[in-house]
Amino acid sequence: HVQLVESGGGSVQAGGSLTLSCLASVYTVTAYCMGWVRQAPGKEREGVATIVGTKITSYADSVKGRFTISKDKAKNTLHLQMNSLKPEDTGAYYCAASFSGLRWEQRLDATKYRSWGKGTQVTVS
């Protein structure tokens, strides 16, 4: 049973921090690749950060050095620590999982993911 439930969104001033969490079902946390995807109003979904296992990570250039993705397998939870937030980080943030193997260059492609949470809103002003 695939289940992804995000939490932790909110409103913050530019320069602030937020931590998003995604509670996954026991089955979903075993997915090959999990990640965070965001969608700003009027824009397509954009891959932000991904993790394979608990160590292999990738980040969009726009968030490198500011965001950190991590996975706690014992708690079936995926996290996204977001620091130095900018207004352009505003959007709906979705937790996503892929049970298919993805090449490195595919992992930030939102269209490669088939399992999604309902999203949590982040607003930076």
mmCIF file of N, CA and C in Angstrom:
data_model
loop_
_atom_site.group_PDB
_atom_site.id
_atom_site.type_symbol
_atom_site.label_atom_id
_atom_site.label_comp_id
_atom_site.label_asym_id
_atom_site.label_seq_id
_atom_site.Cartn_x
_atom_site.Cartn_y
_atom_site.Cartn_z
ATOM 1 N N HIS A 1 0.860 -1.192 0.000
ATOM 2 C CA HIS A 1 0.000 0.000 0.000
ATOM 3 C C HIS A 1 0.890 1.233 0.000
ATOM 4 N N VAL A 2 0.717 2.072 -1.012
ATOM 5 C CA VAL A 2 1.526 3.280 -1.123
ATOM 6 C C VAL A 2 0.820 4.422 -0.410
ATOM 7 N N GLN A 3 1.524 5.056 0.524
ATOM 8 C CA GLN A 3 0.960 6.196 1.235
ATOM 9 C C GLN A 3 2.063 7.190 1.546
ATOM 10 N N LEU A 4 1.786 8.443 1.245
ATOM 11 C CA LEU A 4 2.716 9.527 1.515
ATOM 12 C C LEU A 4 1.921 10.698 2.076
ATOM 13 N N VAL A 5 2.299 11.172 3.258
ATOM 14 C CA VAL A 5 1.569 12.270 3.894
ATOM 15 C C VAL A 5 2.568 13.335 4.333
ATOM 16 N N GLU A 6 2.464 14.499 3.719
ATOM 17 C CA GLU A 6 3.388 15.592 4.020
ATOM 18 C C GLU A 6 2.879 16.450 5.177
ATOM 19 N N SER A 7 3.831 17.091 5.843
ATOM 20 C CA SER A 7 3.504 18.050 6.893
ATOM 21 C C SER A 7 4.661 19.025 7.030
ATOM 22 N N GLY A 8 4.415 20.115 7.738
ATOM 23 C CA GLY A 8 5.488 21.047 8.048
ATOM 24 C C GLY A 8 5.508 22.321 7.233
ATOM 25 N N GLY A 9 4.608 22.441 6.272
ATOM 26 C CA GLY A 9 4.580 23.669 5.491
ATOM 27 C C GLY A 9 4.084 24.842 6.318
ATOM 28 N N GLY A 10 4.205 26.025 5.751
ATOM 29 C CA GLY A 10 3.729 27.213 6.449
ATOM 30 C C GLY A 10 4.230 28.462 5.780
ATOM 31 N N SER A 11 4.065 29.574 6.472
ATOM 32 C CA SER A 11 4.519 30.867 5.968
ATOM 33 C C SER A 11 5.736 31.313 6.751
ATOM 34 N N VAL A 12 6.714 31.838 6.039
ATOM 35 C CA VAL A 12 7.956 32.256 6.681
ATOM 36 C C VAL A 12 8.517 33.450 5.922
ATOM 37 N N GLN A 13 9.276 34.267 6.621
ATOM 38 C CA GLN A 13 9.918 35.398 5.965
ATOM 39 C C GLN A 13 11.168 34.946 5.240
ATOM 40 N N ALA A 14 11.532 35.693 4.230
ATOM 41 C CA ALA A 14 12.749 35.390 3.486
ATOM 42 C C ALA A 14 13.935 35.306 4.446
ATOM 43 N N GLY A 15 14.766 34.311 4.219
ATOM 44 C CA GLY A 15 15.901 34.064 5.095
ATOM 45 C C GLY A 15 15.612 33.066 6.204
ATOM 46 N N GLY A 16 14.340 32.738 6.374
ATOM 47 C CA GLY A 16 13.956 31.816 7.425
ATOM 48 C C GLY A 16 14.118 30.358 7.026
ATOM 49 N N SER A 17 13.676 29.474 7.920
ATOM 50 C CA SER A 17 13.832 28.033 7.717
ATOM 51 C C SER A 17 12.520 27.302 7.981
ATOM 52 N N LEU A 18 12.373 26.193 7.301
ATOM 53 C CA LEU A 18 11.264 25.272 7.536
ATOM 54 C C LEU A 18 11.769 23.859 7.335
ATOM 55 N N THR A 19 11.144 22.930 8.031
ATOM 56 C CA THR A 19 11.435 21.519 7.799
ATOM 57 C C THR A 19 10.152 20.812 7.419
ATOM 58 N N LEU A 20 10.172 20.209 6.253
ATOM 59 C CA LEU A 20 9.037 19.412 5.792
ATOM 60 C C LEU A 20 9.275 17.953 6.143
ATOM 61 N N SER A 21 8.196 17.266 6.442
ATOM 62 C CA SER A 21 8.281 15.832 6.717
ATOM 63 C C SER A 21 7.266 15.092 5.865
ATOM 64 N N CYS A 22 7.599 13.873 5.533
ATOM 65 C CA CYS A 22 6.701 13.023 4.750
ATOM 66 C C CYS A 22 6.667 11.655 5.421
ATOM 67 N N LEU A 23 5.519 11.323 5.965
ATOM 68 C CA LEU A 23 5.341 10.016 6.587
ATOM 69 C C LEU A 23 4.906 9.034 5.509
ATOM 70 N N ALA A 24 5.698 7.996 5.345
ATOM 71 C CA ALA A 24 5.416 7.009 4.304
ATOM 72 C C ALA A 24 4.962 5.697 4.927
ATOM 73 N N SER A 25 4.212 4.933 4.177
ATOM 74 C CA SER A 25 3.860 3.595 4.646
ATOM 75 C C SER A 25 5.119 2.728 4.646
ATOM 76 N N VAL A 26 5.065 1.639 5.377
ATOM 77 C CA VAL A 26 6.222 0.747 5.472
ATOM 78 C C VAL A 26 6.632 0.279 4.075
ATOM 79 N N TYR A 27 5.648 0.055 3.225
ATOM 80 C CA TYR A 27 5.939 -0.381 1.856
ATOM 81 C C TYR A 27 6.589 0.745 1.058
ATOM 82 N N THR A 28 6.063 1.943 1.176
ATOM 83 C CA THR A 28 6.534 3.058 0.351
ATOM 84 C C THR A 28 7.966 3.458 0.684
ATOM 85 N N VAL A 29 8.348 3.347 1.930
ATOM 86 C CA VAL A 29 9.687 3.776 2.308
ATOM 87 C C VAL A 29 10.759 2.894 1.673
ATOM 88 N N THR A 30 10.346 1.754 1.118
ATOM 89 C CA THR A 30 11.311 0.877 0.441
ATOM 90 C C THR A 30 11.476 1.236 -1.032
ATOM 91 N N ALA A 31 10.795 2.294 -1.470
ATOM 92 C CA ALA A 31 10.900 2.709 -2.866
ATOM 93 C C ALA A 31 12.358 2.958 -3.243
ATOM 94 N N TYR A 32 12.673 2.743 -4.516
ATOM 95 C CA TYR A 32 14.051 2.939 -4.983
ATOM 96 C C TYR A 32 14.505 4.378 -4.728
ATOM 97 N N CYS A 33 13.658 5.324 -5.075
ATOM 98 C CA CYS A 33 14.033 6.727 -4.962
ATOM 99 C C CYS A 33 12.850 7.510 -4.394
ATOM 100 N N MET A 34 13.134 8.380 -3.441
ATOM 101 C CA MET A 34 12.112 9.275 -2.920
ATOM 102 C C MET A 34 12.600 10.709 -3.077
ATOM 103 N N GLY A 35 11.658 11.614 -3.169
ATOM 104 C CA GLY A 35 12.083 12.983 -3.362
ATOM 105 C C GLY A 35 11.003 13.995 -3.029
ATOM 106 N N TRP A 36 11.402 15.236 -3.138
ATOM 107 C CA TRP A 36 10.495 16.370 -2.953
ATOM 108 C C TRP A 36 10.387 17.117 -4.280
ATOM 109 N N VAL A 37 9.174 17.399 -4.624
ATOM 110 C CA VAL A 37 8.866 18.112 -5.858
ATOM 111 C C VAL A 37 8.007 19.315 -5.489
ATOM 112 N N ARG A 38 8.248 20.453 -6.090
ATOM 113 C CA ARG A 38 7.425 21.619 -5.772
ATOM 114 C C ARG A 38 6.768 22.148 -7.032
ATOM 115 N N GLN A 39 5.687 22.871 -6.790
ATOM 116 C CA GLN A 39 4.971 23.489 -7.899
ATOM 117 C C GLN A 39 4.533 24.883 -7.500
ATOM 118 N N ALA A 40 5.085 25.857 -8.183
ATOM 119 C CA ALA A 40 4.684 27.244 -7.969
ATOM 120 C C ALA A 40 3.443 27.529 -8.811
ATOM 121 N N PRO A 41 2.657 28.510 -8.407
ATOM 122 C CA PRO A 41 1.452 28.841 -9.173
ATOM 123 C C PRO A 41 1.771 29.128 -10.636
ATOM 124 N N GLY A 42 1.042 28.464 -11.513
ATOM 125 C CA GLY A 42 1.226 28.694 -12.934
ATOM 126 C C GLY A 42 2.449 28.039 -13.548
ATOM 127 N N LYS A 43 3.153 27.252 -12.758
ATOM 128 C CA LYS A 43 4.368 26.613 -13.273
ATOM 129 C C LYS A 43 4.257 25.101 -13.178
ATOM 130 N N GLU A 44 5.122 24.414 -13.908
ATOM 131 C CA GLU A 44 5.147 22.952 -13.856
ATOM 132 C C GLU A 44 5.836 22.478 -12.580
ATOM 133 N N ARG A 45 5.578 21.232 -12.240
ATOM 134 C CA ARG A 45 6.247 20.650 -11.080
ATOM 135 C C ARG A 45 7.748 20.568 -11.325
ATOM 136 N N GLU A 46 8.522 20.844 -10.292
ATOM 137 C CA GLU A 46 9.978 20.897 -10.392
ATOM 138 C C GLU A 46 10.592 20.012 -9.305
ATOM 139 N N GLY A 47 11.447 19.096 -9.712
ATOM 140 C CA GLY A 47 12.150 18.274 -8.742
ATOM 141 C C GLY A 47 13.105 19.130 -7.923
ATOM 142 N N VAL A 48 13.068 18.992 -6.611
ATOM 143 C CA VAL A 48 13.867 19.821 -5.714
ATOM 144 C C VAL A 48 15.025 19.022 -5.117
ATOM 145 N N ALA A 49 14.721 17.838 -4.598
ATOM 146 C CA ALA A 49 15.745 17.020 -3.944
ATOM 147 C C ALA A 49 15.299 15.571 -3.967
ATOM 148 N N THR A 50 16.269 14.676 -4.106
ATOM 149 C CA THR A 50 15.950 13.247 -4.136
ATOM 150 C C THR A 50 16.941 12.482 -3.279
ATOM 151 N N ILE A 51 16.542 11.286 -2.900
ATOM 152 C CA ILE A 51 17.426 10.425 -2.127
ATOM 153 C C ILE A 51 17.201 8.979 -2.522
ATOM 154 N N VAL A 52 18.286 8.276 -2.736
ATOM 155 C CA VAL A 52 18.263 6.834 -2.997
ATOM 156 C C VAL A 52 18.897 6.170 -1.782
ATOM 157 N N GLY A 53 18.189 5.215 -1.199
ATOM 158 C CA GLY A 53 18.664 4.653 0.052
ATOM 159 C C GLY A 53 18.596 5.732 1.120
ATOM 160 N N THR A 54 19.669 5.867 1.883
ATOM 161 C CA THR A 54 19.706 6.940 2.885
ATOM 162 C C THR A 54 20.872 7.886 2.676
ATOM 163 N N LYS A 55 21.636 7.655 1.592
ATOM 164 C CA LYS A 55 22.873 8.434 1.447
ATOM 165 C C LYS A 55 23.016 9.158 0.108
ATOM 166 N N ILE A 56 22.452 8.611 -0.946
ATOM 167 C CA ILE A 56 22.714 9.166 -2.276
ATOM 168 C C ILE A 56 21.673 10.237 -2.587
ATOM 169 N N THR A 57 22.116 11.482 -2.612
ATOM 170 C CA THR A 57 21.202 12.605 -2.762
ATOM 171 C C THR A 57 21.499 13.403 -4.024
ATOM 172 N N SER A 58 20.483 14.106 -4.490
ATOM 173 C CA SER A 58 20.676 15.046 -5.584
ATOM 174 C C SER A 58 19.766 16.241 -5.336
ATOM 175 N N TYR A 59 20.203 17.394 -5.843
ATOM 176 C CA TYR A 59 19.478 18.630 -5.594
ATOM 177 C C TYR A 59 19.386 19.465 -6.866
ATOM 178 N N ALA A 60 18.301 20.194 -6.985
ATOM 179 C CA ALA A 60 18.201 21.175 -8.041
ATOM 180 C C ALA A 60 19.220 22.282 -7.762
ATOM 181 N N ASP A 61 19.773 22.854 -8.812
ATOM 182 C CA ASP A 61 20.779 23.911 -8.647
ATOM 183 C C ASP A 61 20.242 25.061 -7.800
ATOM 184 N N SER A 62 18.955 25.330 -7.922
ATOM 185 C CA SER A 62 18.362 26.474 -7.232
ATOM 186 C C SER A 62 18.318 26.310 -5.712
ATOM 187 N N VAL A 63 18.502 25.081 -5.219
ATOM 188 C CA VAL A 63 18.410 24.860 -3.773
ATOM 189 C C VAL A 63 19.691 24.299 -3.168
ATOM 190 N N LYS A 64 20.683 24.024 -3.999
ATOM 191 C CA LYS A 64 21.944 23.464 -3.489
ATOM 192 C C LYS A 64 22.535 24.375 -2.431
ATOM 193 N N GLY A 65 22.979 23.765 -1.330
ATOM 194 C CA GLY A 65 23.580 24.524 -0.252
ATOM 195 C C GLY A 65 22.576 25.099 0.721
ATOM 196 N N ARG A 66 21.287 25.047 0.371
ATOM 197 C CA ARG A 66 20.252 25.598 1.254
ATOM 198 C C ARG A 66 19.309 24.512 1.776
ATOM 199 N N PHE A 67 19.039 23.509 0.955
ATOM 200 C CA PHE A 67 18.105 22.441 1.322
ATOM 201 C C PHE A 67 18.878 21.147 1.574
ATOM 202 N N THR A 68 18.354 20.345 2.516
ATOM 203 C CA THR A 68 18.942 19.040 2.799
ATOM 204 C C THR A 68 17.837 18.005 2.913
ATOM 205 N N ILE A 69 17.967 16.944 2.125
ATOM 206 C CA ILE A 69 16.995 15.850 2.175
ATOM 207 C C ILE A 69 17.577 14.723 3.012
ATOM 208 N N SER A 70 16.721 14.069 3.778
ATOM 209 C CA SER A 70 17.173 12.937 4.576
ATOM 210 C C SER A 70 16.020 11.952 4.746
ATOM 211 N N LYS A 71 16.394 10.724 5.038
ATOM 212 C CA LYS A 71 15.392 9.682 5.236
ATOM 213 C C LYS A 71 15.670 8.943 6.517
ATOM 214 N N ASP A 72 14.656 8.784 7.337
ATOM 215 C CA ASP A 72 14.750 8.001 8.559
ATOM 216 C C ASP A 72 13.938 6.730 8.338
ATOM 217 N N LYS A 73 14.620 5.648 7.971
ATOM 218 C CA LYS A 73 13.902 4.415 7.633
ATOM 219 C C LYS A 73 13.206 3.822 8.850
ATOM 220 N N ALA A 74 13.792 4.016 10.018
ATOM 221 C CA ALA A 74 13.196 3.458 11.238
ATOM 222 C C ALA A 74 11.844 4.094 11.531
ATOM 223 N N LYS A 75 11.698 5.370 11.122
ATOM 224 C CA LYS A 75 10.446 6.084 11.369
ATOM 225 C C LYS A 75 9.621 6.251 10.099
ATOM 226 N N ASN A 76 10.086 5.619 9.004
ATOM 227 C CA ASN A 76 9.358 5.699 7.727
ATOM 228 C C ASN A 76 9.113 7.144 7.310
ATOM 229 N N THR A 77 10.108 7.994 7.484
ATOM 230 C CA THR A 77 9.899 9.415 7.264
ATOM 231 C C THR A 77 10.978 10.015 6.385
ATOM 232 N N LEU A 78 10.544 10.863 5.482
ATOM 233 C CA LEU A 78 11.436 11.638 4.626
ATOM 234 C C LEU A 78 11.357 13.086 5.087
ATOM 235 N N HIS A 79 12.512 13.747 5.144
ATOM 236 C CA HIS A 79 12.541 15.140 5.587
ATOM 237 C C HIS A 79 13.167 16.033 4.524
ATOM 238 N N LEU A 80 12.793 17.300 4.565
ATOM 239 C CA LEU A 80 13.464 18.312 3.753
ATOM 240 C C LEU A 80 13.701 19.525 4.639
ATOM 241 N N GLN A 81 14.955 19.722 5.009
ATOM 242 C CA GLN A 81 15.336 20.894 5.786
ATOM 243 C C GLN A 81 15.611 22.025 4.807
ATOM 244 N N MET A 82 14.892 23.125 4.963
ATOM 245 C CA MET A 82 15.023 24.253 4.045
ATOM 246 C C MET A 82 15.512 25.474 4.812
ATOM 247 N N ASN A 83 16.673 25.955 4.449
ATOM 248 C CA ASN A 83 17.263 27.133 5.086
ATOM 249 C C ASN A 83 17.394 28.263 4.069
ATOM 250 N N SER A 84 17.598 29.458 4.580
ATOM 251 C CA SER A 84 17.788 30.641 3.723
ATOM 252 C C SER A 84 16.711 30.708 2.644
ATOM 253 N N LEU A 85 15.489 30.580 3.067
ATOM 254 C CA LEU A 85 14.389 30.524 2.108
ATOM 255 C C LEU A 85 14.227 31.846 1.365
ATOM 256 N N LYS A 86 13.822 31.723 0.102
ATOM 257 C CA LYS A 86 13.627 32.875 -0.774
ATOM 258 C C LYS A 86 12.172 32.900 -1.253
ATOM 259 N N PRO A 87 11.685 34.049 -1.652
ATOM 260 C CA PRO A 87 10.308 34.112 -2.173
ATOM 261 C C PRO A 87 10.074 33.140 -3.331
ATOM 262 N N GLU A 88 11.101 32.903 -4.131
ATOM 263 C CA GLU A 88 10.941 31.979 -5.255
ATOM 264 C C GLU A 88 10.838 30.520 -4.830
ATOM 265 N N ASP A 89 11.015 30.243 -3.545
ATOM 266 C CA ASP A 89 10.807 28.881 -3.029
ATOM 267 C C ASP A 89 9.325 28.621 -2.731
ATOM 268 N N THR A 90 8.521 29.636 -2.851
ATOM 269 C CA THR A 90 7.089 29.501 -2.593
ATOM 270 C C THR A 90 6.433 28.498 -3.535
ATOM 271 N N GLY A 91 5.565 27.657 -2.970
ATOM 272 C CA GLY A 91 4.855 26.700 -3.797
ATOM 273 C C GLY A 91 4.319 25.555 -2.964
ATOM 274 N N ALA A 92 3.627 24.654 -3.638
ATOM 275 C CA ALA A 92 3.178 23.429 -3.000
ATOM 276 C C ALA A 92 4.296 22.403 -3.100
ATOM 277 N N TYR A 93 4.631 21.788 -1.997
ATOM 278 C CA TYR A 93 5.711 20.799 -1.953
ATOM 279 C C TYR A 93 5.112 19.415 -1.787
ATOM 280 N N TYR A 94 5.519 18.528 -2.680
ATOM 281 C CA TYR A 94 4.996 17.169 -2.709
ATOM 282 C C TYR A 94 6.105 16.163 -2.426
ATOM 283 N N CYS A 95 5.749 15.158 -1.674
ATOM 284 C CA CYS A 95 6.624 14.018 -1.470
ATOM 285 C C CYS A 95 6.314 13.003 -2.570
ATOM 286 N N ALA A 96 7.321 12.412 -3.161
ATOM 287 C CA ALA A 96 7.109 11.488 -4.271
ATOM 288 C C ALA A 96 8.030 10.282 -4.134
ATOM 289 N N ALA A 97 7.586 9.188 -4.741
ATOM 290 C CA ALA A 97 8.383 7.959 -4.671
ATOM 291 C C ALA A 97 8.356 7.243 -6.007
ATOM 292 N N SER A 98 9.477 6.634 -6.329
ATOM 293 C CA SER A 98 9.566 5.822 -7.532
ATOM 294 C C SER A 98 10.088 4.441 -7.166
ATOM 295 N N PHE A 99 9.354 3.412 -7.571
ATOM 296 C CA PHE A 99 9.796 2.044 -7.333
ATOM 297 C C PHE A 99 10.627 1.523 -8.500
ATOM 298 N N SER A 100 10.720 2.317 -9.544
ATOM 299 C CA SER A 100 11.554 1.962 -10.691
ATOM 300 C C SER A 100 12.937 2.567 -10.516
ATOM 301 N N GLY A 101 13.932 1.858 -11.021
ATOM 302 C CA GLY A 101 15.272 2.422 -10.971
ATOM 303 C C GLY A 101 15.358 3.662 -11.844
ATOM 304 N N LEU A 102 15.957 4.698 -11.355
ATOM 305 C CA LEU A 102 16.119 5.936 -12.109
ATOM 306 C C LEU A 102 17.594 6.259 -12.246
ATOM 307 N N ARG A 103 17.982 6.608 -13.464
ATOM 308 C CA ARG A 103 19.360 7.060 -13.647
ATOM 309 C C ARG A 103 19.527 8.395 -12.929
ATOM 310 N N TRP A 104 20.780 8.719 -12.669
ATOM 311 C CA TRP A 104 21.090 9.944 -11.933
ATOM 312 C C TRP A 104 20.384 11.149 -12.560
ATOM 313 N N GLU A 105 20.444 11.258 -13.870
ATOM 314 C CA GLU A 105 19.903 12.435 -14.539
ATOM 315 C C GLU A 105 18.371 12.447 -14.569
ATOM 316 N N GLN A 106 17.739 11.316 -14.204
ATOM 317 C CA GLN A 106 16.284 11.237 -14.203
ATOM 318 C C GLN A 106 15.668 11.604 -12.852
ATOM 319 N N ARG A 107 16.466 11.589 -11.816
ATOM 320 C CA ARG A 107 15.900 11.635 -10.468
ATOM 321 C C ARG A 107 15.223 12.960 -10.138
ATOM 322 N N LEU A 108 15.624 14.042 -10.746
ATOM 323 C CA LEU A 108 14.965 15.328 -10.496
ATOM 324 C C LEU A 108 13.846 15.608 -11.509
ATOM 325 N N ASP A 109 13.549 14.638 -12.346
ATOM 326 C CA ASP A 109 12.473 14.782 -13.324
ATOM 327 C C ASP A 109 11.158 14.352 -12.668
ATOM 328 N N ALA A 110 10.297 15.302 -12.399
ATOM 329 C CA ALA A 110 9.053 15.024 -11.682
ATOM 330 C C ALA A 110 8.160 14.032 -12.432
ATOM 331 N N THR A 111 8.299 13.974 -13.749
ATOM 332 C CA THR A 111 7.435 13.083 -14.528
ATOM 333 C C THR A 111 7.786 11.602 -14.344
ATOM 334 N N LYS A 112 8.917 11.326 -13.715
ATOM 335 C CA LYS A 112 9.344 9.937 -13.506
ATOM 336 C C LYS A 112 8.723 9.299 -12.266
ATOM 337 N N TYR A 113 8.032 10.090 -11.472
ATOM 338 C CA TYR A 113 7.482 9.572 -10.223
ATOM 339 C C TYR A 113 6.002 9.217 -10.398
ATOM 340 N N ARG A 114 5.596 8.100 -9.812
ATOM 341 C CA ARG A 114 4.224 7.631 -9.952
ATOM 342 C C ARG A 114 3.439 7.667 -8.646
ATOM 343 N N SER A 115 4.121 7.841 -7.523
ATOM 344 C CA SER A 115 3.453 7.854 -6.227
ATOM 345 C C SER A 115 3.651 9.227 -5.597
ATOM 346 N N TRP A 116 2.539 9.811 -5.162
ATOM 347 C CA TRP A 116 2.573 11.190 -4.675
ATOM 348 C C TRP A 116 1.773 11.373 -3.406
ATOM 349 N N GLY A 117 2.229 12.311 -2.572
ATOM 350 C CA GLY A 117 1.404 12.783 -1.476
ATOM 351 C C GLY A 117 0.508 13.902 -1.972
ATOM 352 N N LYS A 118 -0.288 14.471 -1.060
ATOM 353 C CA LYS A 118 -1.221 15.537 -1.447
ATOM 354 C C LYS A 118 -0.595 16.919 -1.376
ATOM 355 N N GLY A 119 0.571 17.010 -0.776
ATOM 356 C CA GLY A 119 1.294 18.277 -0.786
ATOM 357 C C GLY A 119 1.102 19.110 0.467
ATOM 358 N N THR A 120 2.059 20.002 0.686
ATOM 359 C CA THR A 120 1.983 20.965 1.774
ATOM 360 C C THR A 120 2.487 22.312 1.237
ATOM 361 N N GLN A 121 1.830 23.378 1.623
ATOM 362 C CA GLN A 121 2.116 24.693 1.059
ATOM 363 C C GLN A 121 3.233 25.391 1.825
ATOM 364 N N VAL A 122 4.150 25.960 1.076
ATOM 365 C CA VAL A 122 5.224 26.788 1.639
ATOM 366 C C VAL A 122 5.113 28.171 1.011
ATOM 367 N N THR A 123 5.047 29.188 1.862
ATOM 368 C CA THR A 123 4.953 30.555 1.381
ATOM 369 C C THR A 123 6.063 31.375 2.012
ATOM 370 N N VAL A 124 6.889 31.979 1.176
ATOM 371 C CA VAL A 124 8.009 32.787 1.642
ATOM 372 C C VAL A 124 7.782 34.222 1.174
ATOM 373 N N SER A 125 7.788 35.146 2.122
ATOM 374 C CA SER A 125 7.536 36.536 1.754
ATOM 375 C C SER A 125 8.644 37.465 2.225
#
